[in-house]
Amino acid sequence: MNYAIAIHGGAGTIVPEDMTPELEKAYKTALDEALNSGYRLLAEGASAQKAVAAATISMENSPLFNAGKGSVFTHTGGHEMDAAIMCGHDLSAGCVAGVSNVVNPVLLAEAVMEKSNHVFLSGLGAEAFALKEGLRLAPPDYFYVPFRYNQWKAVRDTNTYALDHNVQAADGLLKDKKFGTVGAVACDQLGNIAAATSTGGMTNKQYNRIGDTPVIGSGCYANNQTCAISSTGHGELFIRVIAAYDVSCLMEYKGCTLQEAMEEVVMRKLVNIGGEGGMIGMDASGNIAMIFNSAGMYRASQKNDGEKYIAIYR
């Protein structure tokens, strides 16, 4: 049986001229480490669920990605993180939103799925559940990354939110958009598939805003009969088109391949309403697709019968 994994570290205006050789190397190394974390488990016979969790944890632990340690700052100077995980063999899922001091939100989402009898927990209640389950918590300074702080400082006195790495141009317009969600999809040796997604959201976000990341069917979805999907982009638009589930529906009801369905959603349906970003997908045969309508997407994949693939730009 073929097994495979694909990961993403966000999409957006990611172009070579904005990247130093050192930073590009750092991103590729971080992607390689996350990919290896998941692929190694698959090779040992572990489940797709454990593989996507491991890969996502690796990116949550890196300050380079807008998830976990590298999460962006909210309007009040704190952090509100979201995550989800879903298993394709039984449609089980776990989601958390607005958690502030959980080191690995994807592990909390997994605990919700396995131990809570619920699907979705948020805020202080989700953090109380994390404490009950013995998950690792950390004080605010763990999540302090100077780059993220400077991003926030540039817009904190405004009502403007910023999409992760936005750069303020001389004319005051936001010219550079990056969507810093991370995620993974995998197919294990039993033919089961799974997906996971995690994010710190938008810089300077207010009112406990929640995007598509923890919403099953929008930022994350998995069904053995169709596909596993992890999305990254402007979350409000991905919610409006139910992006991840729409890929599954196109496969189930119209007979589209994974590639065809993802292209329809990312390159047409999202584009038609101004939705920028991308997604990674996996089917139960281990086929991989990574589609984005932005300038770039941090991405990587590996199959048991193929070469490792790591890329950033289009």
XYZ file of C-alpha atoms in Angstrom, residues 139-246:
108
model
C 3.487 31.851 29.621
C 3.091 34.677 27.080
C 6.838 35.215 26.699
C 7.170 31.755 25.104
C 5.176 33.096 22.152
C 7.154 36.337 21.877
C 8.968 36.498 18.541
C 10.541 39.918 17.741
C 9.519 39.743 14.072
C 5.885 39.140 15.026
C 5.999 41.878 17.653
C 7.298 44.385 15.098
C 4.536 43.375 12.683
C 1.975 44.099 15.354
C 3.618 47.333 16.485
C 3.218 48.726 12.966
C -0.601 48.407 13.090
C -1.558 48.121 16.777
C -2.803 51.734 17.013
C -5.178 51.242 14.104
C -8.257 49.160 13.460
C -6.433 47.458 10.595
C -5.714 43.757 10.685
C -2.784 42.323 8.781
C -2.551 38.990 7.004
C 0.535 37.546 8.705
C 3.645 39.021 7.045
C 2.047 42.127 5.489
C 4.572 44.793 4.531
C 3.559 48.437 4.826
C 4.448 50.249 1.604
C 5.497 53.907 1.429
C 2.006 54.892 0.293
C 0.452 53.264 3.353
C -1.056 50.365 1.435
C -0.500 46.765 2.405
C 1.396 45.355 -0.546
C 2.537 41.973 0.749
C 0.107 39.308 1.908
C 1.050 35.996 3.450
C -1.341 33.606 5.119
C 0.632 31.853 7.825
C -1.525 28.836 8.566
C 0.300 25.486 8.718
C -1.090 22.051 7.974
C -0.587 18.489 6.840
C -2.410 15.689 5.037
C -1.373 12.043 4.961
C -2.278 8.551 3.765
C -1.046 5.651 5.895
C -0.210 2.037 5.054
C -3.808 0.960 5.755
C -5.180 3.461 3.255
C -6.600 5.800 5.898
C -6.207 9.537 5.389
C -6.179 12.474 7.796
C -5.725 16.249 7.845
C -4.571 18.819 10.401
C -4.404 22.627 10.344
C -3.121 25.208 12.861
C -2.775 29.000 12.917
C -2.210 32.119 14.977
C -4.701 34.016 12.810
C -4.355 37.633 11.706
C -2.030 40.258 13.165
C -3.995 42.803 15.218
C -7.225 40.811 14.966
C -10.067 41.964 17.235
C -13.275 40.661 18.788
C -11.979 37.068 19.110
C -12.042 36.678 15.336
C -11.937 33.051 14.138
C -10.996 32.100 10.580
C -11.390 28.922 8.557
C -8.592 26.913 10.214
C -10.640 25.258 13.002
C -13.838 25.012 10.949
C -14.389 21.473 9.691
C -15.195 21.657 5.984
C -13.539 25.026 5.440
C -9.928 24.872 6.604
C -9.726 21.149 7.320
C -11.522 18.005 6.150
C -10.882 14.280 5.709
C -12.981 11.423 4.340
C -11.502 8.114 3.166
C -14.028 8.021 0.316
C -12.715 11.258 -1.158
C -9.828 13.305 0.246
C -7.993 14.983 3.088
C -7.567 18.761 2.773
C -5.699 21.447 4.712
C -6.273 25.042 3.611
C -4.350 28.288 3.959
C -5.617 31.688 2.893
C -7.963 34.548 3.725
C -10.150 32.557 6.096
C -13.388 34.480 5.668
C -13.488 33.584 1.972
C -12.626 29.916 2.607
C -15.495 29.748 5.097
C -17.929 31.264 2.608
C -17.236 28.629 -0.058
C -16.772 25.779 2.481
C -13.540 25.205 0.597
C -12.229 21.899 1.966
C -15.581 20.105 1.890
C -16.335 21.470 -1.574
